């Protein structure tokens, strides 16, 4: 008696994958009653149906992939956004910044001006309109804008205001000059209006106020002095190739919705923009204290000083492997913009004055003086003033030593003797700082007592300087 034979049947699953099974010979013929040809026809129908299911599944998967791709594209576009609205907490910070009373310290016979920042902005806008100069909008920039964007408390020195203005390309050089003269007049009128009422304002004319800086990029800068380092800069911009240095200082806050109704400013919708490009990434860099930028070759010469300032404040490079390349770019641009030793030293001292302060507790001093005197005024100087002097002096010294290191290691565009001259200048400025006394120099010019010089020494692991002589 013969055993029952088996045969191999090829089937397809719903995804079109082929698999084999063993079935008793003739089982399908007995079940269907159509013989082997009927079984073959059934296999063909099953194969066709499986193929159709597989094709339908592929079409459905392709549609899902297309939808997912569209959704992913939309998400990417949403993430890489240049602007966003300020949150509630950020609006409170913005209100505090604009409501802050700022001081503009005069030089020589000029009085000190004390006003709220929002009032200064409104006053400038009013006088610009009177001078037939229209600003497209008004923006808060610099350290104050970074303070508003951040969720952390930190001190900021820069109060930068940007007034974008429109000058037609067809306008000639005379028309451009006329517009900037009108801007200058509007700024000076604002300064004179904000002076104290008990000052003879008629004594001050436009020709006595000339602290104006302009550049070939068609923009003009007015820097209003503050002896605590919180200077106010009014920047009127028609064309500017680059408006930021690093991602953490690339923020611009559009102030126009607040100027006419400041009391209800927290209910307004205010836009913050990052000139770096990605607003979310820039804010993340701010929170994580990271230094990053784009097109470092376009950063102006002062970017090197800003970079060193960020480092001593605890920031670090977002891309450490690219740090040396970034430093080389900034060193090269620094020596392009400040080619001689005098311009380098002036830029360095001005940066120290404007970003570290020149006055403490209302006492102004010459921070480059290396001598002091034993007078009765020293006894009245508070310990807080001495501590402030040392803390600020320490920060300046750390800044200068870091700048020395970066220039020494990353400068490739200078002859060796030129680099050594710059390094010697930085070392000399640092030595002058180390020669400062605990209290500001304040001695009578008629005193017969010779000035007393104090030399400070900073041990490698010490937090404060130690007076030597």
GROMACS .gro file of C-alpha atoms in nm:
model
  469
    1UNK     CA    1   0.000   0.000   0.000
    2UNK     CA    2   0.143   0.328  -0.109
    3UNK     CA    3   0.165   0.621   0.134
    4UNK     CA    4   0.000   0.952   0.055
    5UNK     CA    5   0.229   1.190  -0.129
    6UNK     CA    6   0.265   1.559  -0.042
    7UNK     CA    7   0.317   1.852  -0.275
    8UNK     CA    8   0.462   2.198  -0.231
    9UNK     CA    9   0.223   2.496  -0.258
   10UNK     CA   10   0.359   2.846  -0.306
   11UNK     CA   11   0.157   3.121  -0.130
   12UNK     CA   12   0.199   3.497  -0.077
   13UNK     CA   13   0.128   3.693   0.237
   14UNK     CA   14  -0.041   4.036   0.246
   15UNK     CA   15   0.293   4.212   0.197
   16UNK     CA   16   0.376   4.011  -0.115
   17UNK     CA   17   0.632   3.787   0.054
   18UNK     CA   18   0.652   3.434  -0.086
   19UNK     CA   19   0.642   3.128   0.138
   20UNK     CA   20   0.608   2.749   0.078
   21UNK     CA   21   0.381   2.493   0.246
   22UNK     CA   22   0.346   2.116   0.214
   23UNK     CA   23  -0.008   1.986   0.155
   24UNK     CA   24  -0.134   1.630   0.085
   25UNK     CA   25  -0.152   1.558  -0.285
   26UNK     CA   26  -0.506   1.586  -0.418
   27UNK     CA   27  -0.650   1.748  -0.107
   28UNK     CA   28  -0.753   2.062  -0.294
   29UNK     CA   29  -0.884   1.851  -0.582
   30UNK     CA   30  -1.105   1.655  -0.344
   31UNK     CA   31  -1.223   1.973  -0.164
   32UNK     CA   32  -1.297   2.174  -0.476
   33UNK     CA   33  -1.411   1.895  -0.698
   34UNK     CA   34  -1.258   2.066  -1.002
   35UNK     CA   35  -0.946   1.859  -1.042
   36UNK     CA   36  -0.592   1.994  -1.047
   37UNK     CA   37  -0.670   2.260  -1.305
   38UNK     CA   38  -0.925   2.410  -1.068
   39UNK     CA   39  -0.666   2.414  -0.788
   40UNK     CA   40  -0.421   2.591  -1.019
   41UNK     CA   41  -0.685   2.850  -1.105
   42UNK     CA   42  -0.747   2.905  -0.734
   43UNK     CA   43  -0.375   2.963  -0.678
   44UNK     CA   44  -0.371   3.217  -0.959
   45UNK     CA   45  -0.667   3.403  -0.813
   46UNK     CA   46  -0.509   3.399  -0.469
   47UNK     CA   47  -0.178   3.522  -0.610
   48UNK     CA   48  -0.357   3.802  -0.799
   49UNK     CA   49  -0.551   3.903  -0.489
   50UNK     CA   50  -0.234   3.905  -0.277
   51UNK     CA   51  -0.059   4.114  -0.540
   52UNK     CA   52  -0.346   4.364  -0.541
   53UNK     CA   53  -0.336   4.381  -0.160
   54UNK     CA   54   0.039   4.437  -0.174
   55UNK     CA   55   0.002   4.715  -0.433
   56UNK     CA   56  -0.270   4.880  -0.226
   57UNK     CA   57  -0.051   4.859   0.082
   58UNK     CA   58   0.238   5.020  -0.105
   59UNK     CA   59   0.017   5.305  -0.229
   60UNK     CA   60  -0.118   5.361   0.121
   61UNK     CA   61   0.234   5.361   0.268
   62UNK     CA   62   0.349   5.608   0.001
   63UNK     CA   63   0.061   5.842   0.088
   64UNK     CA   64   0.149   5.821   0.456
   65UNK     CA   65   0.514   5.891   0.379
   66UNK     CA   66   0.418   6.196   0.173
   67UNK     CA   67   0.195   6.324   0.453
   68UNK     CA   68   0.469   6.264   0.710
   69UNK     CA   69   0.719   6.440   0.486
   70UNK     CA   70   0.487   6.740   0.455
   71UNK     CA   71   0.434   6.746   0.830
   72UNK     CA   72   0.809   6.718   0.896
   73UNK     CA   73   0.876   7.003   0.653
   74UNK     CA   74   0.619   7.218   0.831
   75UNK     CA   75   0.775   7.138   1.168
   76UNK     CA   76   1.123   7.227   1.040
   77UNK     CA   77   0.996   7.556   0.903
   78UNK     CA   78   0.833   7.628   1.236
   79UNK     CA   79   1.150   7.552   1.432
   80UNK     CA   80   1.381   7.753   1.205
   81UNK     CA   81   1.197   8.078   1.266
   82UNK     CA   82   1.355   8.421   1.281
   83UNK     CA   83   1.091   8.578   1.506
   84UNK     CA   84   0.863   8.494   1.796
   85UNK     CA   85   0.631   8.675   2.036
   86UNK     CA   86   0.756   8.765   2.381
   87UNK     CA   87   0.613   8.552   2.661
   88UNK     CA   88   0.453   8.698   2.972
   89UNK     CA   89   0.770   8.682   3.179
   90UNK     CA   90   0.971   8.841   2.901
   91UNK     CA   91   0.718   9.122   2.875
   92UNK     CA   92   0.766   9.197   3.247
   93UNK     CA   93   1.140   9.217   3.192
   94UNK     CA   94   1.091   9.449   2.894
   95UNK     CA   95   0.869   9.678   3.096
   96UNK     CA   96   1.131   9.692   3.372
   97UNK     CA   97   1.404   9.783   3.121
   98UNK     CA   98   1.200  10.058   2.954
   99UNK     CA   99   1.075  10.193   3.287
  100UNK     CA  100   1.429  10.211   3.426
  101UNK     CA  101   1.567  10.554   3.499
  102UNK     CA  102   1.894  10.599   3.313
  103UNK     CA  103   2.158  10.865   3.358
  104UNK     CA  104   2.353  11.046   3.088
  105UNK     CA  105   2.661  11.194   3.248
  106UNK     CA  106   2.787  11.515   3.095
  107UNK     CA  107   3.149  11.601   3.044
  108UNK     CA  108   3.297  11.932   3.139
  109UNK     CA  109   3.019  12.184   3.210
  110UNK     CA  110   2.741  11.960   3.081
  111UNK     CA  111   2.487  11.854   3.345
  112UNK     CA  112   2.376  11.500   3.421
  113UNK     CA  113   2.050  11.398   3.255
  114UNK     CA  114   1.821  11.153   3.436
  115UNK     CA  115   1.524  11.011   3.249
  116UNK     CA  116   1.331  10.692   3.188
  117UNK     CA  117   1.440  10.500   2.881
  118UNK     CA  118   1.086  10.497   2.741
  119UNK     CA  119   1.070  10.878   2.768
  120UNK     CA  120   1.402  10.911   2.586
  121UNK     CA  121   1.276  10.690   2.303
  122UNK     CA  122   0.951  10.884   2.270
  123UNK     CA  123   1.136  11.214   2.272
  124UNK     CA  124   1.374  11.105   1.996
  125UNK     CA  125   1.084  10.977   1.785
  126UNK     CA  126   0.897  11.306   1.827
  127UNK     CA  127   1.191  11.519   1.718
  128UNK     CA  128   1.268  11.286   1.427
  129UNK     CA  129   0.914  11.345   1.302
  130UNK     CA  130   0.956  11.720   1.344
  131UNK     CA  131   1.275  11.697   1.136
  132UNK     CA  132   1.086  11.510   0.859
  133UNK     CA  133   1.283  11.190   0.921
  134UNK     CA  134   1.072  10.879   0.946
  135UNK     CA  135   1.200  10.568   1.121
  136UNK     CA  136   1.040  10.247   0.995
  137UNK     CA  137   1.035  10.116   1.352
  138UNK     CA  138   1.231  10.133   1.677
  139UNK     CA  139   1.414   9.833   1.820
  140UNK     CA  140   1.588   9.746   2.144
  141UNK     CA  141   1.918   9.570   2.081
  142UNK     CA  142   2.233   9.464   2.265
  143UNK     CA  143   2.264   9.345   2.624
  144UNK     CA  144   1.923   9.477   2.730
  145UNK     CA  145   1.749   9.276   2.456
  146UNK     CA  146   1.944   8.965   2.560
  147UNK     CA  147   1.835   9.027   2.921
  148UNK     CA  148   1.471   9.037   2.812
  149UNK     CA  149   1.505   8.718   2.606
  150UNK     CA  150   1.680   8.526   2.883
  151UNK     CA  151   1.515   8.354   3.179
  152UNK     CA  152   1.823   8.409   3.397
  153UNK     CA  153   1.918   8.720   3.589
  154UNK     CA  154   2.243   8.876   3.473
  155UNK     CA  155   2.386   9.224   3.453
  156UNK     CA  156   2.399   9.400   3.120
  157UNK     CA  157   2.579   9.713   3.015
  158UNK     CA  158   2.450   9.786   2.667
  159UNK     CA  159   2.136   9.990   2.605
  160UNK     CA  160   2.129   9.995   2.226
  161UNK     CA  161   1.842  10.143   2.027
  162UNK     CA  162   1.813  10.096   1.651
  163UNK     CA  163   1.615  10.334   1.430
  164UNK     CA  164   1.594  10.191   1.075
  165UNK     CA  165   1.554  10.479   0.830
  166UNK     CA  166   1.481  10.477   0.460
  167UNK     CA  167   1.698  10.664   0.210
  168UNK     CA  168   1.614  10.617  -0.157
  169UNK     CA  169   1.890  10.470  -0.367
  170UNK     CA  170   1.832  10.748  -0.619
  171UNK     CA  171   1.905  11.011  -0.356
  172UNK     CA  172   2.234  11.185  -0.404
  173UNK     CA  173   2.511  11.236  -0.154
  174UNK     CA  174   2.376  11.577  -0.059
  175UNK     CA  175   2.033  11.435   0.021
  176UNK     CA  176   2.188  11.165   0.238
  177UNK     CA  177   2.398  11.423   0.420
  178UNK     CA  178   2.090  11.639   0.477
  179UNK     CA  179   1.901  11.347   0.632
  180UNK     CA  180   2.180  11.265   0.874
  181UNK     CA  181   2.217  11.632   0.967
  182UNK     CA  182   1.844  11.632   1.048
  183UNK     CA  183   1.894  11.321   1.263
  184UNK     CA  184   2.182  11.489   1.442
  185UNK     CA  185   1.970  11.795   1.510
  186UNK     CA  186   1.684  11.578   1.642
  187UNK     CA  187   1.918  11.396   1.883
  188UNK     CA  188   2.070  11.718   2.012
  189UNK     CA  189   1.726  11.873   2.056
  190UNK     CA  190   1.627  11.568   2.259
  191UNK     CA  191   1.935  11.601   2.482
  192UNK     CA  192   1.867  11.969   2.543
  193UNK     CA  193   1.500  11.904   2.620
  194UNK     CA  194   1.585  11.636   2.876
  195UNK     CA  195   1.829  11.860   3.064
  196UNK     CA  196   1.725  11.972   3.415
  197UNK     CA  197   1.498  12.275   3.422
  198UNK     CA  198   1.737  12.478   3.638
  199UNK     CA  199   2.004  12.469   3.367
  200UNK     CA  200   2.039  12.748   3.117
  201UNK     CA  201   1.968  12.530   2.813
  202UNK     CA  202   2.018  12.819   2.573
  203UNK     CA  203   2.391  12.810   2.653
  204UNK     CA  204   2.426  12.472   2.483
  205UNK     CA  205   2.419  12.469   2.107
  206UNK     CA  206   2.464  12.188   1.857
  207UNK     CA  207   2.825  12.267   1.784
  208UNK     CA  208   2.929  12.183   2.141
  209UNK     CA  209   2.793  11.827   2.118
  210UNK     CA  210   2.990  11.628   1.869
  211UNK     CA  211   3.014  11.274   2.009
  212UNK     CA  212   2.901  11.123   1.682
  213UNK     CA  213   3.037  10.815   1.504
  214UNK     CA  214   2.945  10.718   1.150
  215UNK     CA  215   3.062  10.458   0.905
  216UNK     CA  216   3.063  10.394   0.532
  217UNK     CA  217   2.779  10.142   0.577
  218UNK     CA  218   2.532  10.435   0.576
  219UNK     CA  219   2.449  10.446   0.944
  220UNK     CA  220   2.519  10.686   1.227
  221UNK     CA  221   2.587  10.619   1.593
  222UNK     CA  222   2.532  10.853   1.889
  223UNK     CA  223   2.680  10.726   2.216
  224UNK     CA  224   2.543  10.890   2.532
  225UNK     CA  225   2.795  10.857   2.813
  226UNK     CA  226   2.728  10.680   3.141
  227UNK     CA  227   3.007  10.653   3.397
  228UNK     CA  228   2.876  10.322   3.533
  229UNK     CA  229   2.933  10.155   3.197
  230UNK     CA  230   2.565  10.156   3.094
  231UNK     CA  231   2.600  10.383   2.794
  232UNK     CA  232   2.303  10.447   2.567
  233UNK     CA  233   2.366  10.408   2.197
  234UNK     CA  234   2.128  10.551   1.937
  235UNK     CA  235   2.194  10.388   1.602
  236UNK     CA  236   2.027  10.523   1.288
  237UNK     CA  237   2.062  10.264   1.015
  238UNK     CA  238   1.996  10.284   0.645
  239UNK     CA  239   2.230  10.004   0.539
  240UNK     CA  240   2.432   9.778   0.764
  241UNK     CA  241   2.586   9.459   0.635
  242UNK     CA  242   2.603   9.296   0.977
  243UNK     CA  243   2.399   9.390   1.283
  244UNK     CA  244   2.529   9.136   1.535
  245UNK     CA  245   2.847   8.956   1.639
  246UNK     CA  246   2.732   8.638   1.814
  247UNK     CA  247   2.403   8.456   1.854
  248UNK     CA  248   2.363   8.572   2.216
  249UNK     CA  249   2.367   8.942   2.115
  250UNK     CA  250   2.164   8.906   1.795
  251UNK     CA  251   1.824   8.992   1.946
  252UNK     CA  252   1.615   9.291   1.838
  253UNK     CA  253   1.284   9.372   2.009
  254UNK     CA  254   1.028   9.576   1.813
  255UNK     CA  255   0.907   9.851   2.047
  256UNK     CA  256   0.649  10.032   1.834
  257UNK     CA  257   0.340   9.861   1.986
  258UNK     CA  258   0.440   9.997   2.329
  259UNK     CA  259   0.529  10.357   2.259
  260UNK     CA  260   0.176  10.502   2.244
  261UNK     CA  261   0.025  10.295   2.527
  262UNK     CA  262   0.302  10.191   2.761
  263UNK     CA  263   0.081  10.150   3.069
  264UNK     CA  264  -0.088   9.842   2.924
  265UNK     CA  265   0.224   9.708   2.758
  266UNK     CA  266   0.196   9.362   2.915
  267UNK     CA  267  -0.122   9.303   2.712
  268UNK     CA  268   0.051   9.392   2.386
  269UNK     CA  269   0.198   9.148   2.136
  270UNK     CA  270   0.564   9.232   2.093
  271UNK     CA  271   0.797   9.058   1.847
  272UNK     CA  272   1.155   8.960   1.917
  273UNK     CA  273   1.380   8.886   1.621
  274UNK     CA  274   1.717   8.716   1.597
  275UNK     CA  275   1.952   8.845   1.329
  276UNK     CA  276   2.146   8.519   1.380
  277UNK     CA  277   1.861   8.340   1.199
  278UNK     CA  278   1.710   8.076   1.430
  279UNK     CA  279   1.545   8.250   1.724
  280UNK     CA  280   1.499   7.929   1.923
  281UNK     CA  281   1.861   7.822   1.883
  282UNK     CA  282   1.984   8.172   1.973
  283UNK     CA  283   1.778   8.168   2.295
  284UNK     CA  284   1.911   7.820   2.374
  285UNK     CA  285   2.267   7.954   2.331
  286UNK     CA  286   2.177   8.235   2.569
  287UNK     CA  287   2.048   7.994   2.834
  288UNK     CA  288   2.340   7.753   2.794
  289UNK     CA  289   2.594   8.041   2.774
  290UNK     CA  290   2.734   7.929   2.439
  291UNK     CA  291   2.923   8.136   2.182
  292UNK     CA  292   2.831   8.078   1.818
  293UNK     CA  293   2.805   8.287   1.505
  294UNK     CA  294   2.772   8.274   1.127
  295UNK     CA  295   3.014   8.417   0.873
  296UNK     CA  296   3.281   8.509   1.129
  297UNK     CA  297   3.486   8.681   0.859
  298UNK     CA  298   3.224   8.961   0.856
  299UNK     CA  299   3.253   9.041   1.229
  300UNK     CA  300   3.402   9.384   1.289
  301UNK     CA  301   3.724   9.434   1.478
  302UNK     CA  302   3.548   9.491   1.809
  303UNK     CA  303   3.416   9.135   1.793
  304UNK     CA  304   3.746   9.009   1.933
  305UNK     CA  305   3.698   9.220   2.247
  306UNK     CA  306   3.336   9.105   2.281
  307UNK     CA  307   3.448   8.741   2.247
  308UNK     CA  308   3.702   8.776   2.530
  309UNK     CA  309   3.444   8.956   2.744
  310UNK     CA  310   3.198   8.668   2.701
  311UNK     CA  311   3.463   8.411   2.792
  312UNK     CA  312   3.549   8.577   3.124
  313UNK     CA  313   3.175   8.595   3.202
  314UNK     CA  314   3.151   8.217   3.184
  315UNK     CA  315   3.052   8.159   2.821
  316UNK     CA  316   3.213   7.884   2.617
  317UNK     CA  317   3.233   7.798   2.249
  318UNK     CA  318   2.935   7.606   2.108
  319UNK     CA  319   3.176   7.436   1.865
  320UNK     CA  320   3.508   7.388   2.046
  321UNK     CA  321   3.667   7.222   1.744
  322UNK     CA  322   3.611   7.543   1.546
  323UNK     CA  323   3.726   7.778   1.821
  324UNK     CA  324   4.077   7.843   1.690
  325UNK     CA  325   3.949   7.920   1.340
  326UNK     CA  326   3.700   8.169   1.485
  327UNK     CA  327   3.973   8.339   1.688
  328UNK     CA  328   4.194   8.372   1.380
  329UNK     CA  329   3.914   8.541   1.186
  330UNK     CA  330   3.851   8.788   1.469
  331UNK     CA  331   4.220   8.866   1.519
  332UNK     CA  332   4.266   8.934   1.148
  333UNK     CA  333   3.966   9.167   1.139
  334UNK     CA  334   4.081   9.345   1.455
  335UNK     CA  335   4.413   9.437   1.298
  336UNK     CA  336   4.244   9.534   0.970
  337UNK     CA  337   4.008   9.777   1.146
  338UNK     CA  338   4.275   9.901   1.391
  339UNK     CA  339   4.603   9.882   1.200
  340UNK     CA  340   4.823  10.101   1.421
  341UNK     CA  341   4.911  10.079   1.788
  342UNK     CA  342   4.738  10.404   1.885
  343UNK     CA  343   4.403  10.302   1.738
  344UNK     CA  344   4.432   9.960   1.906
  345UNK     CA  345   4.498  10.114   2.248
  346UNK     CA  346   4.220  10.371   2.208
  347UNK     CA  347   3.971  10.101   2.113
  348UNK     CA  348   4.081   9.883   2.404
  349UNK     CA  349   4.056  10.160   2.664
  350UNK     CA  350   3.722  10.281   2.531
  351UNK     CA  351   3.588   9.927   2.551
  352UNK     CA  352   3.704   9.892   2.912
  353UNK     CA  353   3.547  10.226   3.000
  354UNK     CA  354   3.211  10.152   2.838
  355UNK     CA  355   3.174   9.787   2.943
  356UNK     CA  356   3.328   9.779   3.290
  357UNK     CA  357   3.240  10.124   3.425
  358UNK     CA  358   3.454  10.415   3.541
  359UNK     CA  359   3.269  10.517   3.856
  360UNK     CA  360   3.148  10.351   4.175
  361UNK     CA  361   2.896  10.476   4.433
  362UNK     CA  362   2.898  10.817   4.273
  363UNK     CA  363   3.277  10.854   4.298
  364UNK     CA  364   3.447  10.913   3.966
  365UNK     CA  365   3.811  10.824   3.929
  366UNK     CA  366   4.079  10.807   3.666
  367UNK     CA  367   4.107  10.433   3.614
  368UNK     CA  368   4.439  10.466   3.432
  369UNK     CA  369   4.610  10.647   3.720
  370UNK     CA  370   4.878  10.451   3.902
  371UNK     CA  371   4.911  10.662   4.216
  372UNK     CA  372   4.708  10.763   4.519
  373UNK     CA  373   4.757  10.979   4.826
  374UNK     CA  374   4.708  10.968   5.201
  375UNK     CA  375   4.446  11.231   5.269
  376UNK     CA  376   4.142  11.257   5.491
  377UNK     CA  377   3.918  11.170   5.197
  378UNK     CA  378   4.057  10.817   5.198
  379UNK     CA  379   3.916  10.754   5.543
  380UNK     CA  380   3.569  10.850   5.426
  381UNK     CA  381   3.579  10.616   5.131
  382UNK     CA  382   3.357  10.317   5.209
  383UNK     CA  383   3.478   9.960   5.205
  384UNK     CA  384   3.208   9.888   4.945
  385UNK     CA  385   3.376  10.129   4.706
  386UNK     CA  386   3.712   9.959   4.757
  387UNK     CA  387   3.555   9.618   4.698
  388UNK     CA  388   3.386   9.744   4.382
  389UNK     CA  389   3.714   9.879   4.255
  390UNK     CA  390   3.888   9.548   4.316
  391UNK     CA  391   3.611   9.338   4.161
  392UNK     CA  392   3.598   9.556   3.851
  393UNK     CA  393   3.977   9.572   3.833
  394UNK     CA  394   3.995   9.194   3.857
  395UNK     CA  395   3.748   9.155   3.571
  396UNK     CA  396   3.947   9.398   3.358
  397UNK     CA  397   4.271   9.218   3.436
  398UNK     CA  398   4.122   8.878   3.345
  399UNK     CA  399   3.987   9.029   3.023
  400UNK     CA  400   4.326   9.171   2.926
  401UNK     CA  401   4.511   8.849   3.001
  402UNK     CA  402   4.268   8.649   2.789
  403UNK     CA  403   4.300   8.901   2.506
  404UNK     CA  404   4.679   8.870   2.534
  405UNK     CA  405   4.655   8.491   2.504
  406UNK     CA  406   4.418   8.494   2.204
  407UNK     CA  407   4.626   8.747   2.009
  408UNK     CA  408   4.948   8.563   2.093
  409UNK     CA  409   4.815   8.224   1.980
  410UNK     CA  410   4.575   8.307   1.696
  411UNK     CA  411   4.727   8.603   1.508
  412UNK     CA  412   4.856   8.496   1.166
  413UNK     CA  413   4.832   8.823   0.972
  414UNK     CA  414   5.111   9.022   1.141
  415UNK     CA  415   5.486   9.025   1.144
  416UNK     CA  416   5.636   8.895   1.468
  417UNK     CA  417   5.754   9.238   1.585
  418UNK     CA  418   5.411   9.393   1.516
  419UNK     CA  419   5.239   9.128   1.725
  420UNK     CA  420   5.491   9.183   2.005
  421UNK     CA  421   5.419   9.557   2.003
  422UNK     CA  422   5.048   9.490   2.050
  423UNK     CA  423   5.114   9.235   2.323
  424UNK     CA  424   5.344   9.481   2.503
  425UNK     CA  425   5.070   9.745   2.487
  426UNK     CA  426   4.816   9.505   2.644
  427UNK     CA  427   5.068   9.409   2.910
  428UNK     CA  428   5.132   9.776   2.989
  429UNK     CA  429   4.759   9.848   3.029
  430UNK     CA  430   4.725   9.545   3.257
  431UNK     CA  431   5.023   9.665   3.464
  432UNK     CA  432   4.855  10.004   3.510
  433UNK     CA  433   4.546   9.828   3.639
  434UNK     CA  434   4.755   9.627   3.885
  435UNK     CA  435   4.901   9.953   4.019
  436UNK     CA  436   4.561  10.089   4.124
  437UNK     CA  437   4.483  10.157   4.487
  438UNK     CA  438   4.187  10.034   4.690
  439UNK     CA  439   4.037  10.385   4.691
  440UNK     CA  440   4.018  10.637   4.407
  441UNK     CA  441   4.300  10.889   4.389
  442UNK     CA  442   4.187  11.215   4.543
  443UNK     CA  443   4.468  11.443   4.655
  444UNK     CA  444   4.507  11.818   4.660
  445UNK     CA  445   4.721  11.969   4.390
  446UNK     CA  446   4.881  12.195   4.653
  447UNK     CA  447   4.983  11.912   4.885
  448UNK     CA  448   5.355  11.881   4.952
  449UNK     CA  449   5.321  11.512   5.029
  450UNK     CA  450   5.437  11.301   4.732
  451UNK     CA  451   5.180  11.054   4.595
  452UNK     CA  452   5.185  10.707   4.744
  453UNK     CA  453   5.208  10.424   4.491
  454UNK     CA  454   5.057  10.085   4.569
  455UNK     CA  455   5.156   9.774   4.379
  456UNK     CA  456   4.917   9.479   4.377
  457UNK     CA  457   5.017   9.117   4.324
  458UNK     CA  458   4.777   8.846   4.206
  459UNK     CA  459   4.883   8.495   4.317
  460UNK     CA  460   4.796   8.214   4.071
  461UNK     CA  461   4.512   8.064   4.278
  462UNK     CA  462   4.397   8.375   4.464
  463UNK     CA  463   4.060   8.543   4.424
  464UNK     CA  464   4.175   8.896   4.511
  465UNK     CA  465   4.488   9.105   4.470
  466UNK     CA  466   4.738   9.144   4.754
  467UNK     CA  467   4.896   9.488   4.815
  468UNK     CA  468   5.276   9.457   4.806
  469UNK     CA  469   5.398   9.813   4.859
   0.00000   0.00000   0.00000
